[in-house]
């Protein structure tokens, strides 16, 4: 449809959009085969590298990296950009595949990441680089719409699932959008500092947008490698599983992951666009505190309940001790108990010895 709309036809003037269509179709087919026949990890990894290679050959590639420190400036990657682009794509694909462990998690996080990259790409067009109707803007808009339309059917309790065919294709599209938006720009070619402002954090923006999936991927690989397992072997120690173990419900764990993905993604976009104003930093810092409090709230409630239970138990023990410490007596006689006739008698000796 976009290729027939006058406002978006210029998006297809280069080969990036077609590269994503072809590579996305191939990796979706790979996912279908994996969902149906359970392909082994090595074969699936080889297929992912092949699909990423097709995308690179058709025009999606990291060309420049701007390093705004130590006076390095812009680096032209040249031939190194090819393996680097393939590596980034494979990492993003597997990162999205790894977090697809709870209903609605991968679709929601992908929608948030796509919206953040769309805002970044669209702003690049506003400040003079390329066009507002660029390939990364179109790719992320389409991806965000697809994920948001899929999410109501996939949120807990899910009626349909993404599978590898969906999660790997979403990862490839996010990687292509990030590479197209940040890896083809020489920020030193701009005339004014204001136009360079959105590119001041070219490395931080894609990393922040995909921070949650990347973190889960790195932790999983390190954890499984230390145990002598395959990096692709499943376990129950992902970030969302840890939230469940803390005490969050299924839906709350997913919403917390949404919150952190949105905070990091749009926080990085806001810093990049605004140049890091004090107001933006204060808002991000306050939201970070709120996020930490929400994550740890089940532990705090559990500690409060445990302390209250211990205090109640100590109170009951103390009352029982006081009650058993003073035995009932009548007529001022210590140790006397009432008899059946109503006259006081001596309490029996607990040892059984005669008085």
Short mmCIF file of C-alpha atoms in Angstrom, two decimals:
data_model
loop_
_atom_site.label_atom_id
_atom_site.label_comp_id
_atom_site.label_asym_id
_atom_site.label_seq_id
_atom_site.Cartn_x
_atom_site.Cartn_y
_atom_site.Cartn_z
CA UNK A 1 0.00 0.00 0.00
CA UNK A 2 2.83 2.40 0.85
CA UNK A 3 4.33 1.94 -2.60
CA UNK A 4 1.07 3.25 -4.11
CA UNK A 5 0.67 6.29 -1.84
CA UNK A 6 2.14 9.48 -3.37
CA UNK A 7 3.55 10.67 -0.03
CA UNK A 8 5.42 7.41 0.53
CA UNK A 9 6.45 6.37 -2.97
CA UNK A 10 9.82 8.09 -2.60
CA UNK A 11 10.59 5.68 0.24
CA UNK A 12 11.11 3.01 -2.43
CA UNK A 13 13.64 4.99 -4.43
CA UNK A 14 16.48 3.08 -2.74
CA UNK A 15 16.68 -0.64 -2.07
CA UNK A 16 16.41 -0.63 1.74
CA UNK A 17 12.67 -1.26 1.89
CA UNK A 18 12.89 -4.07 -0.64
CA UNK A 19 15.82 -5.53 1.28
CA UNK A 20 13.70 -5.74 4.42
CA UNK A 21 10.81 -7.30 2.48
CA UNK A 22 13.01 -10.02 0.98
CA UNK A 23 15.05 -10.77 4.10
CA UNK A 24 11.93 -10.58 6.30
CA UNK A 25 10.15 -13.10 4.09
CA UNK A 26 13.11 -15.47 4.23
CA UNK A 27 13.52 -15.32 8.00
CA UNK A 28 9.75 -15.73 8.46
CA UNK A 29 9.95 -18.90 6.36
CA UNK A 30 12.85 -20.08 8.53
CA UNK A 31 10.72 -19.47 11.62
CA UNK A 32 7.80 -21.41 10.15
CA UNK A 33 10.09 -24.39 9.54
CA UNK A 34 11.40 -24.12 13.09
CA UNK A 35 7.90 -23.87 14.59
CA UNK A 36 6.80 -26.90 12.58
CA UNK A 37 9.85 -29.18 12.65
CA UNK A 38 11.94 -27.79 15.57
CA UNK A 39 15.20 -27.06 13.72
CA UNK A 40 18.35 -27.47 15.79
CA UNK A 41 20.03 -24.34 17.14
CA UNK A 42 23.05 -24.41 14.81
CA UNK A 43 20.94 -24.74 11.68
CA UNK A 44 18.66 -21.92 12.82
CA UNK A 45 21.65 -19.69 13.57
CA UNK A 46 23.07 -20.40 10.12
CA UNK A 47 19.75 -19.47 8.54
CA UNK A 48 19.62 -16.23 10.53
CA UNK A 49 23.11 -15.28 9.32
CA UNK A 50 22.09 -16.06 5.73
CA UNK A 51 18.96 -13.89 5.98
CA UNK A 52 20.94 -11.03 7.50
CA UNK A 53 23.51 -11.42 4.72
CA UNK A 54 20.77 -11.12 2.08
CA UNK A 55 19.55 -7.92 3.74
CA UNK A 56 23.06 -6.48 3.71
CA UNK A 57 23.63 -7.42 0.06
CA UNK A 58 20.40 -5.67 -0.92
CA UNK A 59 21.41 -2.37 0.69
CA UNK A 60 20.93 -2.27 4.48
CA UNK A 61 24.38 -1.77 5.97
CA UNK A 62 26.26 0.17 8.64
CA UNK A 63 28.39 2.72 6.82
CA UNK A 64 29.33 5.28 9.49
CA UNK A 65 29.72 5.28 13.27
CA UNK A 66 29.94 8.64 14.99
CA UNK A 67 31.89 8.55 18.26
CA UNK A 68 31.38 11.89 20.07
CA UNK A 69 34.32 11.53 22.48
CA UNK A 70 38.12 11.72 22.49
CA UNK A 71 37.97 13.71 19.27
CA UNK A 72 37.35 10.57 17.22
CA UNK A 73 34.39 11.87 15.24
CA UNK A 74 32.93 9.86 12.37
CA UNK A 75 34.40 6.51 11.40
CA UNK A 76 33.81 5.09 7.95
CA UNK A 77 33.35 1.36 8.43
CA UNK A 78 33.87 0.27 4.83
CA UNK A 79 33.95 -3.51 4.45
CA UNK A 80 33.83 -3.96 8.23
CA UNK A 81 30.25 -2.73 8.10
CA UNK A 82 29.10 -5.95 6.43
CA UNK A 83 29.97 -8.45 9.20
CA UNK A 84 29.09 -5.85 11.84
CA UNK A 85 25.60 -5.39 10.37
CA UNK A 86 25.09 -9.16 10.21
CA UNK A 87 26.24 -9.51 13.82
CA UNK A 88 23.89 -6.77 15.04
CA UNK A 89 20.97 -8.28 13.12
CA UNK A 90 21.55 -11.79 14.48
CA UNK A 91 21.82 -10.41 18.04
CA UNK A 92 18.57 -8.46 17.75
CA UNK A 93 16.76 -11.41 16.18
CA UNK A 94 17.76 -13.74 19.02
CA UNK A 95 17.15 -11.09 21.67
CA UNK A 96 13.53 -10.74 20.55
CA UNK A 97 13.23 -14.51 20.36
CA UNK A 98 14.53 -14.88 23.93
CA UNK A 99 12.06 -12.48 25.54
CA UNK A 100 9.09 -14.16 23.85
CA UNK A 101 8.33 -16.07 27.04
CA UNK A 102 5.18 -14.43 28.43
CA UNK A 103 1.92 -13.59 26.73
CA UNK A 104 2.18 -10.21 25.03
CA UNK A 105 5.75 -9.48 26.09
CA UNK A 106 7.57 -9.64 22.75
CA UNK A 107 4.76 -7.90 20.85
CA UNK A 108 4.52 -5.05 23.37
CA UNK A 109 8.26 -4.48 23.71
CA UNK A 110 8.63 -4.59 19.92
CA UNK A 111 5.84 -2.04 19.46
CA UNK A 112 7.50 0.29 21.98
CA UNK A 113 10.89 -0.08 20.31
CA UNK A 114 9.37 0.50 16.86
CA UNK A 115 7.57 3.66 18.00
CA UNK A 116 10.76 5.01 19.58
CA UNK A 117 12.79 4.33 16.42
CA UNK A 118 10.02 5.91 14.35
CA UNK A 119 10.21 9.09 16.44
CA UNK A 120 13.98 9.12 16.04
CA UNK A 121 13.87 8.51 12.27
CA UNK A 122 11.12 11.05 11.69
CA UNK A 123 13.02 13.68 13.67
CA UNK A 124 16.10 13.05 11.51
CA UNK A 125 13.99 14.10 8.53
CA UNK A 126 12.77 17.20 10.32
CA UNK A 127 16.30 18.47 11.02
CA UNK A 128 17.49 18.06 7.46
CA UNK A 129 18.80 14.53 7.03
CA UNK A 130 17.10 12.50 4.30
CA UNK A 131 13.30 12.71 4.26
CA UNK A 132 10.54 12.36 6.84
CA UNK A 133 9.17 9.56 4.64
CA UNK A 134 12.39 7.56 4.90
CA UNK A 135 12.85 3.79 4.86
CA UNK A 136 13.41 3.42 8.63
CA UNK A 137 10.38 5.60 9.38
CA UNK A 138 8.20 3.47 7.10
CA UNK A 139 9.57 0.17 8.44
CA UNK A 140 9.02 1.16 12.08
CA UNK A 141 5.54 2.59 11.43
CA UNK A 142 4.46 -0.64 9.72
CA UNK A 143 6.02 -2.76 12.46
CA UNK A 144 4.44 -0.73 15.27
CA UNK A 145 1.01 -1.02 13.66
CA UNK A 146 1.38 -4.77 13.15
CA UNK A 147 2.50 -5.37 16.76
CA UNK A 148 -0.23 -3.16 18.23
CA UNK A 149 -2.86 -4.92 16.13
CA UNK A 150 -1.50 -8.30 17.21
CA UNK A 151 -1.17 -7.42 20.90
CA UNK A 152 -4.88 -7.58 21.95
CA UNK A 153 -5.01 -11.20 20.78
CA UNK A 154 -1.63 -12.06 22.32
CA UNK A 155 -1.96 -10.37 25.71
CA UNK A 156 -2.64 -12.59 28.71
CA UNK A 157 -4.58 -14.83 28.36
CA UNK A 158 -3.28 -15.20 24.80
CA UNK A 159 -5.37 -16.71 22.01
CA UNK A 160 -2.62 -16.65 19.38
CA UNK A 161 1.16 -16.71 19.65
CA UNK A 162 4.00 -15.14 17.73
CA UNK A 163 6.26 -18.16 17.40
CA UNK A 164 9.74 -18.01 15.94
CA UNK A 165 8.31 -16.97 12.58
CA UNK A 166 7.02 -13.77 14.16
CA UNK A 167 9.69 -12.95 16.72
CA UNK A 168 12.60 -13.41 14.29
CA UNK A 169 10.95 -11.29 11.61
CA UNK A 170 10.22 -8.54 14.14
CA UNK A 171 13.85 -8.64 15.27
CA UNK A 172 15.12 -8.36 11.72
CA UNK A 173 12.87 -5.36 11.01
CA UNK A 174 13.96 -3.58 14.19
CA UNK A 175 17.60 -4.20 13.34
CA UNK A 176 17.11 -2.92 9.80
CA UNK A 177 15.40 0.23 11.05
CA UNK A 178 18.14 0.91 13.62
CA UNK A 179 20.90 0.36 11.06
CA UNK A 180 19.18 2.53 8.46
CA UNK A 181 18.50 5.34 10.91
CA UNK A 182 21.88 5.52 12.63
CA UNK A 183 24.43 3.74 10.47
CA UNK A 184 24.17 5.66 7.20
CA UNK A 185 24.63 9.18 8.58
CA UNK A 186 27.81 11.25 8.67
CA UNK A 187 26.89 13.76 11.36
CA UNK A 188 29.90 15.95 10.55
CA UNK A 189 28.31 16.81 7.21
CA UNK A 190 25.71 19.00 8.92
CA UNK A 191 26.26 22.75 8.95
CA UNK A 192 24.85 23.66 12.35
CA UNK A 193 25.08 22.20 15.81
CA UNK A 194 21.30 22.20 16.08
CA UNK A 195 20.97 19.82 13.15
CA UNK A 196 23.57 17.49 14.66
CA UNK A 197 21.70 17.38 17.96
CA UNK A 198 19.55 14.30 17.18
CA UNK A 199 22.73 12.44 16.22
CA UNK A 200 24.64 13.32 19.37
CA UNK A 201 23.84 9.88 20.79
CA UNK A 202 23.88 7.63 17.70
CA UNK A 203 25.18 4.61 19.59
CA UNK A 204 23.05 5.09 22.69
CA UNK A 205 19.73 5.39 20.88
CA UNK A 206 19.55 1.89 19.30
CA UNK A 207 21.13 0.32 22.38
CA UNK A 208 18.63 2.01 24.69
CA UNK A 209 15.70 1.11 22.45
CA UNK A 210 16.73 -2.56 22.51
CA UNK A 211 18.25 -2.54 26.01
CA UNK A 212 15.74 -4.94 27.59
CA UNK A 213 16.08 -7.66 24.90
CA UNK A 214 19.87 -7.23 24.74
CA UNK A 215 20.25 -7.48 28.52
CA UNK A 216 18.16 -10.63 28.65
CA UNK A 217 20.17 -12.13 25.79
CA UNK A 218 23.56 -11.39 27.38
CA UNK A 219 22.51 -12.69 30.80
CA UNK A 220 21.10 -15.87 29.27
CA UNK A 221 24.24 -16.59 27.24
CA UNK A 222 26.55 -15.97 30.20
CA UNK A 223 24.38 -18.01 32.56
CA UNK A 224 24.10 -21.01 30.27
CA UNK A 225 27.73 -20.94 29.19
CA UNK A 226 28.91 -20.96 32.81
CA UNK A 227 26.78 -24.06 33.39
CA UNK A 228 28.29 -25.77 30.37
CA UNK A 229 25.01 -25.61 28.44
CA UNK A 230 24.24 -24.41 24.95
CA UNK A 231 23.43 -20.67 24.76
CA UNK A 232 20.16 -21.65 23.07
CA UNK A 233 19.03 -24.16 25.70
CA UNK A 234 15.81 -22.96 27.41
CA UNK A 235 15.58 -22.16 31.10
CA UNK A 236 13.39 -20.24 33.57
CA UNK A 237 15.84 -17.51 34.50
CA UNK A 238 14.96 -14.76 32.02
CA UNK A 239 14.13 -11.27 33.27
CA UNK A 240 10.39 -11.92 33.09
CA UNK A 241 10.80 -15.18 35.02
CA UNK A 242 12.71 -13.29 37.73
CA UNK A 243 9.83 -10.82 38.02
CA UNK A 244 7.45 -13.74 38.50
CA UNK A 245 9.70 -15.25 41.18
CA UNK A 246 9.78 -11.93 43.05
CA UNK A 247 6.02 -12.11 43.40
CA UNK A 248 4.56 -10.21 40.45
CA UNK A 249 1.61 -11.64 38.57
CA UNK A 250 1.85 -12.57 34.91
CA UNK A 251 0.23 -9.38 33.67
CA UNK A 252 2.08 -7.15 36.11
CA UNK A 253 5.43 -8.62 35.04
CA UNK A 254 4.63 -7.88 31.40
CA UNK A 255 3.52 -4.32 32.21
CA UNK A 256 6.72 -3.72 34.19
CA UNK A 257 8.77 -4.84 31.19
CA UNK A 258 6.72 -2.44 29.05
CA UNK A 259 7.47 0.38 31.49
CA UNK A 260 11.22 -0.17 31.44
CA UNK A 261 11.32 -0.59 27.66
CA UNK A 262 9.37 2.66 27.18
CA UNK A 263 11.43 4.56 29.76
CA UNK A 264 14.77 3.58 28.25
CA UNK A 265 13.65 3.93 24.63
CA UNK A 266 11.85 7.25 24.80
CA UNK A 267 14.27 8.54 27.44
CA UNK A 268 17.14 8.08 24.98
CA UNK A 269 15.10 9.68 22.19
CA UNK A 270 14.24 12.65 24.42
CA UNK A 271 17.90 13.08 25.40
CA UNK A 272 18.98 12.88 21.79
CA UNK A 273 16.42 15.41 20.55
CA UNK A 274 16.59 17.86 23.47
CA UNK A 275 20.34 17.65 24.00
CA UNK A 276 19.96 16.51 27.60
CA UNK A 277 18.15 19.41 29.25
CA UNK A 278 17.78 19.46 33.03
CA UNK A 279 14.01 18.97 32.84
CA UNK A 280 14.37 15.80 30.77
CA UNK A 281 17.03 14.40 33.10
CA UNK A 282 14.87 15.10 36.17
CA UNK A 283 11.84 13.37 34.65
CA UNK A 284 13.91 10.35 33.61
CA UNK A 285 15.50 10.13 37.07
CA UNK A 286 12.11 10.30 38.81
CA UNK A 287 10.69 7.58 36.57
CA UNK A 288 13.75 5.40 37.25
CA UNK A 289 13.05 5.64 40.99
CA UNK A 290 9.38 4.80 40.42
CA UNK A 291 10.37 1.78 38.31
CA UNK A 292 12.72 0.42 40.97
CA UNK A 293 10.07 0.85 43.68
CA UNK A 294 7.46 -0.95 41.60
CA UNK A 295 9.82 -3.84 40.82
CA UNK A 296 10.78 -4.35 44.48
CA UNK A 297 7.30 -3.74 45.94
CA UNK A 298 6.41 -7.47 46.31
CA UNK A 299 9.54 -8.04 48.40
CA UNK A 300 8.69 -5.08 50.62
CA UNK A 301 5.12 -6.33 51.10
CA UNK A 302 6.40 -9.84 51.83
CA UNK A 303 8.84 -8.47 54.42
CA UNK A 304 6.04 -6.46 56.06
CA UNK A 305 3.78 -9.51 56.20
CA UNK A 306 6.59 -11.62 57.66
CA UNK A 307 7.38 -9.01 60.30
CA UNK A 308 3.68 -8.68 61.20
CA UNK A 309 3.33 -12.45 61.44
CA UNK A 310 6.39 -12.73 63.69
CA UNK A 311 5.14 -9.92 65.92
CA UNK A 312 1.70 -11.55 66.19
CA UNK A 313 3.28 -14.90 67.06
CA UNK A 314 5.43 -13.30 69.76
CA UNK A 315 2.38 -11.57 71.19
CA UNK A 316 0.42 -14.84 71.34
CA UNK A 317 3.34 -16.62 73.02
CA UNK A 318 3.70 -13.83 75.57
CA UNK A 319 -0.02 -13.90 76.39
CA UNK A 320 0.01 -17.67 76.71
CA UNK A 321 3.02 -17.46 79.03
CA UNK A 322 1.32 -14.94 81.28
CA UNK A 323 -1.88 -17.00 81.33
CA UNK A 324 -0.11 -20.23 82.28
CA UNK A 325 2.16 -18.42 84.75
CA UNK A 326 -0.67 -17.57 87.19
CA UNK A 327 -3.04 -20.46 87.91
CA UNK A 328 -6.58 -19.76 89.15
CA UNK A 329 -7.28 -19.70 92.93
CA UNK A 330 -10.30 -19.15 95.26
CA UNK A 331 -10.71 -17.60 98.72
CA UNK A 332 -7.17 -16.30 98.60
CA UNK A 333 -5.73 -19.83 98.72
CA UNK A 334 -2.79 -20.24 96.39
CA UNK A 335 -3.02 -23.41 94.35
CA UNK A 336 -6.67 -24.07 95.29
CA UNK A 337 -9.14 -25.26 92.69
CA UNK A 338 -12.90 -25.57 93.04
CA UNK A 339 -14.29 -29.00 93.88
CA UNK A 340 -17.53 -30.42 92.56
CA UNK A 341 -19.28 -29.63 95.84
CA UNK A 342 -18.18 -26.02 95.55
CA UNK A 343 -15.68 -26.23 98.48
CA UNK A 344 -12.03 -25.51 97.94
CA UNK A 345 -9.71 -28.50 97.78
CA UNK A 346 -5.98 -28.79 97.34
CA UNK A 347 -4.68 -28.95 93.82
CA UNK A 348 -3.17 -32.35 92.97
CA UNK A 349 0.59 -32.63 92.98
CA UNK A 350 1.79 -32.78 89.37
CA UNK A 351 4.35 -35.43 90.30
CA UNK A 352 1.66 -37.77 91.55
CA UNK A 353 3.20 -37.99 95.03
CA UNK A 354 0.73 -37.97 98.01
CA UNK A 355 0.41 -34.71 99.90
#
